Short mmCIF file of C-alpha atoms in Angstrom, two decimals:
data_model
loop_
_atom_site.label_atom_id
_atom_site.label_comp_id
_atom_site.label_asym_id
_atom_site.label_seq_id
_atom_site.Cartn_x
_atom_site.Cartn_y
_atom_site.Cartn_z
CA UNK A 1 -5.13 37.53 -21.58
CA UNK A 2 -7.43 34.70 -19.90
CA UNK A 3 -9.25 34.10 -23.60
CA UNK A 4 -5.66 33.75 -24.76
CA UNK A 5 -4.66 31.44 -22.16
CA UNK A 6 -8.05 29.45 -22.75
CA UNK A 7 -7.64 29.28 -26.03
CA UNK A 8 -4.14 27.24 -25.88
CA UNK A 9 -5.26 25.36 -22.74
CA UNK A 10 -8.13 24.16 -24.86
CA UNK A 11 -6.13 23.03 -28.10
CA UNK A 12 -3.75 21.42 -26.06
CA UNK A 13 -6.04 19.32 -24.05
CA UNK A 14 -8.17 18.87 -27.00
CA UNK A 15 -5.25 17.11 -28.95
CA UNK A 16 -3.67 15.29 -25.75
CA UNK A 17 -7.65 13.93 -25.62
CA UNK A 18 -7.71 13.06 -29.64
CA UNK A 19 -4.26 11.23 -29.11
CA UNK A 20 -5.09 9.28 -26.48
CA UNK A 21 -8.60 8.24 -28.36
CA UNK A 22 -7.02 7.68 -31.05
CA UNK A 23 -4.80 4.77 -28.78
CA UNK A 24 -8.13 3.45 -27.19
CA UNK A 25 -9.60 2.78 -30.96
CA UNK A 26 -6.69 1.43 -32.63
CA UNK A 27 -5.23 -0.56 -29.60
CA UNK A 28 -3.29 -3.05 -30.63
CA UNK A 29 -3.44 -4.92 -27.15
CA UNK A 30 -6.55 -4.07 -24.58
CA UNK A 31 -3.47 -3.14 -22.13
CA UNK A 32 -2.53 0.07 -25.08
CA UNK A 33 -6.41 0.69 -24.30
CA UNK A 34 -6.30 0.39 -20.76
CA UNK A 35 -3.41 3.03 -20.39
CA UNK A 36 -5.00 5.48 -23.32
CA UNK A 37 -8.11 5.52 -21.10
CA UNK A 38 -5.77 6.05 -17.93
CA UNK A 39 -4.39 9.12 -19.70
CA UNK A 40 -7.62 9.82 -21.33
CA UNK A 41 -9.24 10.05 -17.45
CA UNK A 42 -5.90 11.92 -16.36
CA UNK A 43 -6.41 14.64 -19.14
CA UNK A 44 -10.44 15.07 -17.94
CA UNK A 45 -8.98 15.61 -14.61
CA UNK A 46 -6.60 18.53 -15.62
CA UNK A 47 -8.95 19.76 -17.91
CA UNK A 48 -11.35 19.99 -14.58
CA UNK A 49 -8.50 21.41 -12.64
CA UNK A 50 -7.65 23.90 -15.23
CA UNK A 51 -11.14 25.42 -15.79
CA UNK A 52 -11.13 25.85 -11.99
CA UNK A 53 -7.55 27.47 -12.29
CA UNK A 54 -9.04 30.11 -15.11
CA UNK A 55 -12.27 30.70 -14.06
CA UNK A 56 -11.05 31.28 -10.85
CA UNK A 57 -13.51 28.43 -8.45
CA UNK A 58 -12.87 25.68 -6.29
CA UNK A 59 -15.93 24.15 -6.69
CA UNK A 60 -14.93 20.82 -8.92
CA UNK A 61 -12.05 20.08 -6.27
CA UNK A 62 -13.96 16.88 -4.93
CA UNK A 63 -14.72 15.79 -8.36
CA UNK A 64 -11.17 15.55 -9.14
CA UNK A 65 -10.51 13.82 -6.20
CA UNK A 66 -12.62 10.83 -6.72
CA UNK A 67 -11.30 11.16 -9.84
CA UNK A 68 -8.24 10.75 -8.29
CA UNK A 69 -8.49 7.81 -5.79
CA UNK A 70 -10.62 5.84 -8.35
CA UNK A 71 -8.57 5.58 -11.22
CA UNK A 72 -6.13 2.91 -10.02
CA UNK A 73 -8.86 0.45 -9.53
CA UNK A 74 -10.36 0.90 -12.52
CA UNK A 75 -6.23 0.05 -13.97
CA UNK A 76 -5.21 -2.31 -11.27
CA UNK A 77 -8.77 -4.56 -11.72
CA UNK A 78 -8.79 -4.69 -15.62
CA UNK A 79 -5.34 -5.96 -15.17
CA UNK A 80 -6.06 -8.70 -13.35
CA UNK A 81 -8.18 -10.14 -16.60
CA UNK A 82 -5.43 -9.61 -18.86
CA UNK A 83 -3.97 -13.27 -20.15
CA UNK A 84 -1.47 -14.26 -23.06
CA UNK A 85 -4.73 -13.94 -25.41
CA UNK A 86 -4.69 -10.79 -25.46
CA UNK A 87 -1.32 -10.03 -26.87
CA UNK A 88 -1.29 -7.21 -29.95
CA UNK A 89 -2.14 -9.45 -33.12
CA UNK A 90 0.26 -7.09 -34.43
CA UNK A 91 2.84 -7.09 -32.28
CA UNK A 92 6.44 -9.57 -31.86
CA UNK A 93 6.46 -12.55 -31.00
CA UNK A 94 9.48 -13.37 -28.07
CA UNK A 95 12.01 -15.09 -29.57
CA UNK A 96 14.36 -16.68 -26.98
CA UNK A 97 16.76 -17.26 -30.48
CA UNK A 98 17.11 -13.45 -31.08
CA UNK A 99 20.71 -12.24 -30.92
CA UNK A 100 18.95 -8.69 -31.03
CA UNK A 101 17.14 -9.56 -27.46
CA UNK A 102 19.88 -11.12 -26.18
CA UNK A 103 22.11 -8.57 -25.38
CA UNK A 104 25.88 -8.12 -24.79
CA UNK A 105 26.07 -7.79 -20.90
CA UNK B 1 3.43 44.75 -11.82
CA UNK B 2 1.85 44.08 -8.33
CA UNK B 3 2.85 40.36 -6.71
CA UNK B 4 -0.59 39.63 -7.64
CA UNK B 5 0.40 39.76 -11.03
CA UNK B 6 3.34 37.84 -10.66
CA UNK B 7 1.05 35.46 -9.02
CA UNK B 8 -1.14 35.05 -12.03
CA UNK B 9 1.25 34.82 -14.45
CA UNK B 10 2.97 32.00 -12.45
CA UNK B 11 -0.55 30.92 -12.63
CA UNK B 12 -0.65 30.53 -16.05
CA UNK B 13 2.71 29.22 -16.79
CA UNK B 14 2.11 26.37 -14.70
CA UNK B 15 -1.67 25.85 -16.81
CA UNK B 16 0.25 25.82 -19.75
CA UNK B 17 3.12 23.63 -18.91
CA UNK B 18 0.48 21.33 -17.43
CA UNK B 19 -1.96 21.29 -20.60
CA UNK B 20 2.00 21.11 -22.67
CA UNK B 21 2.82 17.92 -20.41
CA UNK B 22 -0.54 16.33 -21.15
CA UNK B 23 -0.57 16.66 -24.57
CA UNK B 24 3.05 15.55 -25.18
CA UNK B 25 2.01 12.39 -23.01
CA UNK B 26 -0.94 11.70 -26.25
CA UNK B 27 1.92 11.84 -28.04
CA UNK B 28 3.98 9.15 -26.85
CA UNK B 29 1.02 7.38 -26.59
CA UNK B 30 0.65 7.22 -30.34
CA UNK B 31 4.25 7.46 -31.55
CA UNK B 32 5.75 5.18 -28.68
CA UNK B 33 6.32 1.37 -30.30
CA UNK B 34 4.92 -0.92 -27.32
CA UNK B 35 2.67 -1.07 -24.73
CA UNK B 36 5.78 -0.75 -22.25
CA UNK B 37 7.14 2.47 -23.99
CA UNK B 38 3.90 3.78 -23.90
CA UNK B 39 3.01 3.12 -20.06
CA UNK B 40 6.37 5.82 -19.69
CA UNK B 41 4.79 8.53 -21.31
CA UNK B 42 1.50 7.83 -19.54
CA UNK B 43 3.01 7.90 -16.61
CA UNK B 44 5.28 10.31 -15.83
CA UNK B 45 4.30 13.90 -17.88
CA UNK B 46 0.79 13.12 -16.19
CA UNK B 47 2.12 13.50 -12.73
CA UNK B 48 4.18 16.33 -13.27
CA UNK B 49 1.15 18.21 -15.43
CA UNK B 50 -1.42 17.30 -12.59
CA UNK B 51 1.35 19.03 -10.05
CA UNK B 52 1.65 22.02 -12.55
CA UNK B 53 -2.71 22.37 -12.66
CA UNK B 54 -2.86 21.75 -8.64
CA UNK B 55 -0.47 24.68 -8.35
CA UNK B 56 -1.98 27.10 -11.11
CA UNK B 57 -5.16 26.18 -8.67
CA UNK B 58 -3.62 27.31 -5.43
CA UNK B 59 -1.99 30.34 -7.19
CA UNK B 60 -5.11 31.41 -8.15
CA UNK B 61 -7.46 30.97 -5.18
CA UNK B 62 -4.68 32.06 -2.73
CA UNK B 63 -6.08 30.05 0.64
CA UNK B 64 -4.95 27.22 2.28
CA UNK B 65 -8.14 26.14 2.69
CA UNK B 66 -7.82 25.09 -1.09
CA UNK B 67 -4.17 24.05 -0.35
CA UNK B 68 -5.37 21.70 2.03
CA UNK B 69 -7.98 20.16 0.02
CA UNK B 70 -5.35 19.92 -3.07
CA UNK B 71 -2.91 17.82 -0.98
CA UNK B 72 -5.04 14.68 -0.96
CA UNK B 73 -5.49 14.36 -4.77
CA UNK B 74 -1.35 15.22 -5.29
CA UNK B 75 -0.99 12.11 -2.50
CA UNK B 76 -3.52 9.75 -4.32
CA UNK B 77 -1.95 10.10 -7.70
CA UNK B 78 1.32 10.17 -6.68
CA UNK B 79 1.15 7.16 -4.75
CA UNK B 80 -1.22 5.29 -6.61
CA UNK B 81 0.59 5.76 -10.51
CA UNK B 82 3.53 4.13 -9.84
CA UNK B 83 1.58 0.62 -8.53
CA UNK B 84 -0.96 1.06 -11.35
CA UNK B 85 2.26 1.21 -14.05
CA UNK B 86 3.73 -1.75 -12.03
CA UNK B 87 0.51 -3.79 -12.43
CA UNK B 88 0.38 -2.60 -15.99
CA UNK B 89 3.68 -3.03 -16.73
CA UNK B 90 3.96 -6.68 -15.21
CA UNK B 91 0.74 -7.88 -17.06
CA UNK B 92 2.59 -6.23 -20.02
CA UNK B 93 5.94 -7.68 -19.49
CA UNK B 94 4.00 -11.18 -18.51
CA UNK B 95 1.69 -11.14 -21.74
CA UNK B 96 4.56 -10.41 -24.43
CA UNK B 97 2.87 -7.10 -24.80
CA UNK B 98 6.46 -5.80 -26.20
CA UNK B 99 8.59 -5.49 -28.74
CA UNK B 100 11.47 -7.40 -27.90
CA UNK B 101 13.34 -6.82 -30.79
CA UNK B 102 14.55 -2.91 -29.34
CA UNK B 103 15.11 -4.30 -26.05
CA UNK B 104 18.90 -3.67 -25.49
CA UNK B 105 19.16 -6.13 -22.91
CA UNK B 106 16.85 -8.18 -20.88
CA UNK B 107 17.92 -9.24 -17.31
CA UNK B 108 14.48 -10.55 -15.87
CA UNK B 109 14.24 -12.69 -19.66
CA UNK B 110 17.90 -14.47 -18.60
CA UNK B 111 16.68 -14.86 -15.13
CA UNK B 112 13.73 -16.52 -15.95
CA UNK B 113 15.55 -19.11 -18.83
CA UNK B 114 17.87 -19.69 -16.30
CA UNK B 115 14.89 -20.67 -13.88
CA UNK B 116 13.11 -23.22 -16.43
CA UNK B 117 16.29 -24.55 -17.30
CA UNK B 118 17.47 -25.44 -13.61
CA UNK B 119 13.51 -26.81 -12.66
CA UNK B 120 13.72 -29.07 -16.12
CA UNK B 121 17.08 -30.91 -15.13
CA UNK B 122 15.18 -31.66 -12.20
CA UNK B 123 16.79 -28.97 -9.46
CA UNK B 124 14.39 -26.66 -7.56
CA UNK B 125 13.51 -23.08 -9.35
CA UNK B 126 16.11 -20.88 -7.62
CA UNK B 127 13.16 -18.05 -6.22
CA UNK B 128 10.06 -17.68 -6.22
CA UNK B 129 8.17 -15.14 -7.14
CA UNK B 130 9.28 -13.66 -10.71
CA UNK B 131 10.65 -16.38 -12.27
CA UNK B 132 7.95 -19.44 -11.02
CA UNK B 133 5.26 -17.67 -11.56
CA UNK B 134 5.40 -16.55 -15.15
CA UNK B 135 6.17 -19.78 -16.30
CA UNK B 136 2.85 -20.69 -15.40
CA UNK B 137 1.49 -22.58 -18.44
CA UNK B 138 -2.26 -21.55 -18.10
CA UNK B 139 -1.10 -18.37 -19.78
CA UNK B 140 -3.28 -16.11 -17.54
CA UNK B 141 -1.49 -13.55 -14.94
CA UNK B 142 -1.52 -14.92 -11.32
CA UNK B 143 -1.66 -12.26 -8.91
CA UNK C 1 0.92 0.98 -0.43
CA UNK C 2 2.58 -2.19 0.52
CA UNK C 3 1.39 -4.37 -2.87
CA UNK C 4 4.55 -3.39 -4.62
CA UNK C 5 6.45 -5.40 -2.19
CA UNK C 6 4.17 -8.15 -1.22
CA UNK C 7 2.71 -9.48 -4.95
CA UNK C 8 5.96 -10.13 -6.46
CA UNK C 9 6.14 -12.95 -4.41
CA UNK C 10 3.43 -15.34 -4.41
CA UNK C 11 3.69 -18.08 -2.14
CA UNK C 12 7.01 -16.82 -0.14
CA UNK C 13 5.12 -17.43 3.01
CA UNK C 14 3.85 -20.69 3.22
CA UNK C 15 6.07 -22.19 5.05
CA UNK C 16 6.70 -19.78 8.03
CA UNK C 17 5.42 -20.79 11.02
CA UNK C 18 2.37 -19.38 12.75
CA UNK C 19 3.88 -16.11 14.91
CA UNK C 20 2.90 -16.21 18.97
CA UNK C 21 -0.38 -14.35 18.58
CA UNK C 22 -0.84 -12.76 22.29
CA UNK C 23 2.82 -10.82 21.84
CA UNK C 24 1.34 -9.86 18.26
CA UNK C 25 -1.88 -8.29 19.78
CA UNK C 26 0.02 -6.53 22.40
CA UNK C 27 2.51 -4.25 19.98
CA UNK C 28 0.29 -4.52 16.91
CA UNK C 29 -0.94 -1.13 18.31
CA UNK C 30 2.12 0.62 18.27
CA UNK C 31 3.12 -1.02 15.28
CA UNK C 32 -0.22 0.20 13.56
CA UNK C 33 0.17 3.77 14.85
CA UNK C 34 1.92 5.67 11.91
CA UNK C 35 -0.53 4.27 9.66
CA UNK C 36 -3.37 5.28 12.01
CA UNK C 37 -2.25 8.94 11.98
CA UNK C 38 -1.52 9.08 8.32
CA UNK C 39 -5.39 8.15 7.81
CA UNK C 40 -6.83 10.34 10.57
CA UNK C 41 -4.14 13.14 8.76
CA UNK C 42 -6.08 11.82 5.39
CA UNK C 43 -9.49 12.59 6.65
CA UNK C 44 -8.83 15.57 8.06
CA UNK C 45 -7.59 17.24 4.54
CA UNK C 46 -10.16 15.39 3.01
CA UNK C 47 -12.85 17.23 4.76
CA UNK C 48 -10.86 20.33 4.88
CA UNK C 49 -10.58 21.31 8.25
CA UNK C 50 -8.53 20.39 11.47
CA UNK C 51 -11.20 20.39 13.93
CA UNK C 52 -12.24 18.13 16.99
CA UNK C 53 -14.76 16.78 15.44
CA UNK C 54 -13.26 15.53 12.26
CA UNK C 55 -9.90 14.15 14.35
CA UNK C 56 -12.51 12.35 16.43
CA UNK C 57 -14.32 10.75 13.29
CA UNK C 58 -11.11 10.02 11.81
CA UNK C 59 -9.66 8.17 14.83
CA UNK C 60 -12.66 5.95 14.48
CA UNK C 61 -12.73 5.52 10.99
CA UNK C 62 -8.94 4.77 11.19
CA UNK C 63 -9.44 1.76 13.25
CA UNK C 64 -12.42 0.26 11.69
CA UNK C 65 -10.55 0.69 8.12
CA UNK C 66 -7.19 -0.69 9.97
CA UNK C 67 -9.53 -3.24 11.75
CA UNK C 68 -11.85 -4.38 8.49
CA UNK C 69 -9.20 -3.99 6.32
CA UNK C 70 -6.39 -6.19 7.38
CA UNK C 71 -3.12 -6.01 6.34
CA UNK C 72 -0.13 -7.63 7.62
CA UNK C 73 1.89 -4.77 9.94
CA UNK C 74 4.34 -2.92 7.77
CA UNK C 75 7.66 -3.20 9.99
CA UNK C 76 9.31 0.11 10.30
CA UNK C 77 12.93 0.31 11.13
CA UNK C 78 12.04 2.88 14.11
CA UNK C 79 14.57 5.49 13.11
CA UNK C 80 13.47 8.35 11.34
CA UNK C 81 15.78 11.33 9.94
CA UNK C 82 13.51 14.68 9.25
CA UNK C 83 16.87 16.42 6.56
CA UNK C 84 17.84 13.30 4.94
CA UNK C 85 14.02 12.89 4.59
CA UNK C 86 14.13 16.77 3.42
CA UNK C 87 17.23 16.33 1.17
CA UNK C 88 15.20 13.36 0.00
CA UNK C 89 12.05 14.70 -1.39
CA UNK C 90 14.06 17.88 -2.60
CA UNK C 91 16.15 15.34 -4.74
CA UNK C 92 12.70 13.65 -5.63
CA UNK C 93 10.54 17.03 -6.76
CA UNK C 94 13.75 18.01 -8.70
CA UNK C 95 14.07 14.48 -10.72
CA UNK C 96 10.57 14.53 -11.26
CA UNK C 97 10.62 17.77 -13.44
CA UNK C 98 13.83 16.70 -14.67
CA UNK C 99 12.37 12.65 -16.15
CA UNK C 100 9.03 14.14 -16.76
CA UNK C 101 10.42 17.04 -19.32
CA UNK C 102 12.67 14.25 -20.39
CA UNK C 103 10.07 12.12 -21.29
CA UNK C 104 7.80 14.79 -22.65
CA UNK C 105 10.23 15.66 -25.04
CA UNK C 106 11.24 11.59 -26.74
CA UNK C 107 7.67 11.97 -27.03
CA UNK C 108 7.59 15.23 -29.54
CA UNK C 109 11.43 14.95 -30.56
CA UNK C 110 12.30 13.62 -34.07
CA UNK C 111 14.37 11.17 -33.04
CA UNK C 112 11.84 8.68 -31.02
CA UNK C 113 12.74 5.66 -29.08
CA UNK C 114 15.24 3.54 -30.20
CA UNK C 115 15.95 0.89 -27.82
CA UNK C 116 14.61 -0.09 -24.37
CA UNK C 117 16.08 -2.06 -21.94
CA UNK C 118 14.83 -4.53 -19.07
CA UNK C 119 17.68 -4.67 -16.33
CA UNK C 120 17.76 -6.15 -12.91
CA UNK C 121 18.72 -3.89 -9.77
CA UNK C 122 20.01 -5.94 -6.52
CA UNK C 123 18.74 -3.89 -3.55
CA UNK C 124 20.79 -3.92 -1.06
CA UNK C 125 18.19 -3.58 1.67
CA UNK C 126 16.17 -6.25 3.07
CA UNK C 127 13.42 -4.54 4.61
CA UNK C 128 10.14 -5.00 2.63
CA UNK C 129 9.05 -1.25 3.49
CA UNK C 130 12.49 0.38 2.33
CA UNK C 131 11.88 -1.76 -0.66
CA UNK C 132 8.79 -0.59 -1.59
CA UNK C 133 9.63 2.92 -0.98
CA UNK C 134 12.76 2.61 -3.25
CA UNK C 135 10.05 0.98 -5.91
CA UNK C 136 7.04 3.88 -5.94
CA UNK C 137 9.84 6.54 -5.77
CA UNK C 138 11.87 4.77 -9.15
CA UNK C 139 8.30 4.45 -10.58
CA UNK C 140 8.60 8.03 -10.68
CA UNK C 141 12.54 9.84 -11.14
CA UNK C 142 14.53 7.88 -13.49
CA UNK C 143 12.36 6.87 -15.64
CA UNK C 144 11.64 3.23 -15.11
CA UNK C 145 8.65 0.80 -14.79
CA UNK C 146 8.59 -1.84 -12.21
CA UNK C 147 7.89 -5.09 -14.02
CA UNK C 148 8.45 -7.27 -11.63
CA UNK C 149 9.66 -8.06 -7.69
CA UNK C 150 11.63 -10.60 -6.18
CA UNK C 151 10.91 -9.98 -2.65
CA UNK C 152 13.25 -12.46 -1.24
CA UNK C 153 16.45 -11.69 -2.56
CA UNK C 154 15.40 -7.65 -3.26
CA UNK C 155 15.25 -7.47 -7.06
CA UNK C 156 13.85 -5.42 -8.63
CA UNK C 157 12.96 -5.65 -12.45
CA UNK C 158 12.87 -2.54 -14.35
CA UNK C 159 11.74 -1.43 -17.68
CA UNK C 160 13.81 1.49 -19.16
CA UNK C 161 12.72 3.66 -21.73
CA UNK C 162 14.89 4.90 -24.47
CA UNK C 163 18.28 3.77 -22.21
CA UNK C 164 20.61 1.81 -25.41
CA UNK C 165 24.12 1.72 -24.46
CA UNK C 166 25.82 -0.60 -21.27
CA UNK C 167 26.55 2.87 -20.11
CA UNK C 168 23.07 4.22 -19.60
CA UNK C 169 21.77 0.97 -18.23
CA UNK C 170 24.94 1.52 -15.56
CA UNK C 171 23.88 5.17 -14.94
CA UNK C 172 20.65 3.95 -14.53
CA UNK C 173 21.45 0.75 -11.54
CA UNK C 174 23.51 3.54 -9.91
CA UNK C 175 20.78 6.13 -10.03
CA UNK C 176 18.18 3.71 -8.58
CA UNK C 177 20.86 2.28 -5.86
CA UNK C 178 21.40 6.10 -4.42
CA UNK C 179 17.83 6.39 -4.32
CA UNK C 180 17.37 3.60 -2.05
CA UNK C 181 20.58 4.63 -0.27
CA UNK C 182 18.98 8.34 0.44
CA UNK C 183 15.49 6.91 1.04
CA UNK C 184 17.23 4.69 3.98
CA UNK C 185 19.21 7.71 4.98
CA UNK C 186 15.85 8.73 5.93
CA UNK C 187 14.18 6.13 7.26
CA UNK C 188 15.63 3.00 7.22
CA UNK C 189 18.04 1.19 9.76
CA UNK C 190 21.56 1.18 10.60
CA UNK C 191 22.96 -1.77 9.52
CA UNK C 192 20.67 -0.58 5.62
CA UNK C 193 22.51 2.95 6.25
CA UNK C 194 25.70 1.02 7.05
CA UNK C 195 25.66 -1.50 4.11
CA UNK C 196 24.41 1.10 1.54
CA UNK C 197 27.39 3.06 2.27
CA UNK C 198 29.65 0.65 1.76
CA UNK C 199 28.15 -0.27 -1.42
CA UNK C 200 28.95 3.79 -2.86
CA UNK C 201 32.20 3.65 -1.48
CA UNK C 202 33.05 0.85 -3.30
CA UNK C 203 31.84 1.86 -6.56
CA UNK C 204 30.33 0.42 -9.50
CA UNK C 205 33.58 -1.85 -10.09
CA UNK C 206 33.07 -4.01 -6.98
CA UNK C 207 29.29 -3.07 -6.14
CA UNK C 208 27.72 -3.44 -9.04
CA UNK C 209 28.79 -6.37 -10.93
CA UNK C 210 26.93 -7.06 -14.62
CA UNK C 211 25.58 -9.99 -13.53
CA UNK C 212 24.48 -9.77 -9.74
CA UNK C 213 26.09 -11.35 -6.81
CA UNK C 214 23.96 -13.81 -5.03
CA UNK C 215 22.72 -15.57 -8.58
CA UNK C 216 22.94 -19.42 -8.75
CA UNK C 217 23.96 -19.17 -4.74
CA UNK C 218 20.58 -20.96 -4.72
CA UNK C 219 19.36 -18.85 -1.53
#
């Protein structure tokens, strides 16, 4: 039953880790990046806290607290560097004109 | 089926719900259409799959020893995601980093017209804060 | 914990004069002591055990981090209820499984996100820790995004995923207003408990107006 339950554990973390590098590479915006990498460094953690869950340790449990504490600065100080530049090339322009934006209420 | 079993099948359950949770937060990340849709599915199926892990943890180890050191980390992500997503989400909101075109409506927008119209006929911004500040011309986010 | 509260508003405190510092020293301590325990109660987990030693550490560690690290005192309201604060984070653990499932499954479903909505919500409390309460605990249960905070008037901004119709954006406003109405059941102070009240008596007709109340007063 545990190589079972490894088994899906492993596919689904794999894939939530593919999706979310697939974010960081294509972007648009470095703020897409930034929160791919946020989930990218969430996903290591559970994949930390789930090895200790199967294989039955508590060894890693400081690792995923630093992991823990740490990864808001990491978010909160990139942030802080983010200007109008770095809008998606891709993405919409705001249009004050819009009738779509502008809402009925 | 001993209540140790029961234990360890909770066990699992809450592994797999948790590994479920992450992956369905890669796939908002890719499917989502803006930086702003995509800061909700970071967000909140994290939290909730982190809680899920923690507790397939303590399930299996059994001690509040572990218990105890597992509190900190559920305290440090749970209070420190929501400011990160408000500091994301404000530099996204700030930066354009949206599509406005799905927005159904958009209060803080209306506030913030309102705002530049009332300092350009010469009257004083009405607040602080949210409005003033993101009409900032150099373009970068004051903080 | 208090940034949520305090950034939105830039310059707000310019013009205030400078407090009486000796009556600031004297009840700074008492002011200071929740956040003093919660540390040395931070430290303690963190090394795993309750013991002398580690509460004695953490005492001292608390002040030099509450010393080094200044912040301005967050003003509690003094009154603290342990089953509304019970009812509360029942009500919180339950929404979270509820909005996280919910968002879990716009992310797989066929259907996707349609269309998103940015709405304002007039708090009705004034107290700069309810408020920031109200804003981690949105952050997390009905599945909004703090974009931005006007601290003066209590606004907060929120970014709503997937919510299309004037309806939803309603549900929404009244969803966040009862959880700042239970979160001052629990710890805010009378005249919040008071005022919130009145606010869900009243109902969305008179409370919660499309456009909100105190705009172009010109505070």
């Amino acid at each position: 039953m545990t190589s079972i339950l490894y088994i899906a554990a492993t596919i689904l973390f794999v894939g939530a880790g593919l999706l979310a590098l697939y974010r960081i590479v294509r972007g648009p915006s470095i703020l897409d990046r930034l929160i791919a990498s946020d989930v990218m460094l969430t996903t290591l953690m559970l994949v930390i806290g789930a090895d200790m869950a199967i294989n039955g340790h508590t060894r890693s449990i400081p690792v995923m607290l630093v992991l823990s504490a740490i990864a808001t600065f990491a978010t909160v100080s990139v942030t802080r560097y983010v200007s109008k530049q770095d809008r998606a090339i891709t993405g919409v322009e705001r249009q004050p004109q819009d009738p779509l934006a502008k809402g009925d209420s | 089926m001993t209540f140790d079993d029961v234990l360890d099948l909770l066990a699992a359950v809450g592994l797999l719900l948790g590994a479920f949770l992450s992956l369905a937060a890669g796939v908002g990340l890719v499917r989502f259409p803006d930086a702003l849709s995509r800061l909700h599915a970071a967000t909140k199926p994290q939290i909730l799959g982190l809680i899920f892990i923690v507790a397939a943890i303590a399930l299996m180890s059994r001690s509040w020893s572990t218990l105890l050191a597992l509190a900190p980390i559920l305290v440090f992500q749970m209070l420190t995601a929501p400011i990160s997503a408000h500091m994301v989400g404000r530099a996204g909101y700030r930066t354009g980093n949206f599509n406005a075109d799905i927005l159904h409506v958009d209060e803080l927008d209306e506030v913030i017209e309102r705002a530049t119209r009332d300092s350009a006929d010469g009257a004083a911004a009405p607040s602080g804060g949210a409005s003033g500040e993101r009409t900032d011309p150099s373009g970068a986010v004051p903080l | 914990m208090s940034d949520l509260a305090t950034d939105g508003s830039g310059t707000a405190e310019i013009g205030e004069p400078e407090p009486v510092v000796h009556r600031e020293l004297h009840w700074r301590i008492w002011v200071q002591l929740p956040l003093i325990v919660l540390i040395v109660l931070l430290w303690m987990l963190l090394w795993g055990t309750f013991s002398l030693f580690s509460f004695v550490t953490g005492v001292v560690v608390a002040f030099a981090v509450t010393r080094v690290f200044y912040l301005p005192p967050v003003e509690l309201s003094g009154r603290f209820n342990p089953f509304w604060f019970a009812v509360f984070l029942g009500r919180f653990a339950f929404d979270l499984v509820v909005v996280a499932f919910q968002v879990a499954f716009q992310a797989i479903g066929p259907r996707g996100i349609r269309r998103n909505s940015v709405i304002a919500v007039d708090l009705v409390t004034r107290s700069d820790f309810i408020m920031t309460l109200t804003a981690v605990a949105i952050s997390l249960i009905p599945g909004s995004i703090v974009v931005e905070v006007d601290r003066r008037q209590s606004i907060l901004y929120l970014h709503l995923l997937n919510v299309g119709d004037d309806n939803a954006v309603t549900r929404t406003r009244l969803k966040v207003l009862s959880v700042e109405r239970s979160l001052v059941r629990a710890l805010g102070s009378m005249a919040d408990v008071r005022d919130t009240g009145v606010l869900a008596r009243s109902g969305p007709a008179a409370g919660i107006p499309a456009v909100h109340p105190r705009e172009g007063a010109g505070s």
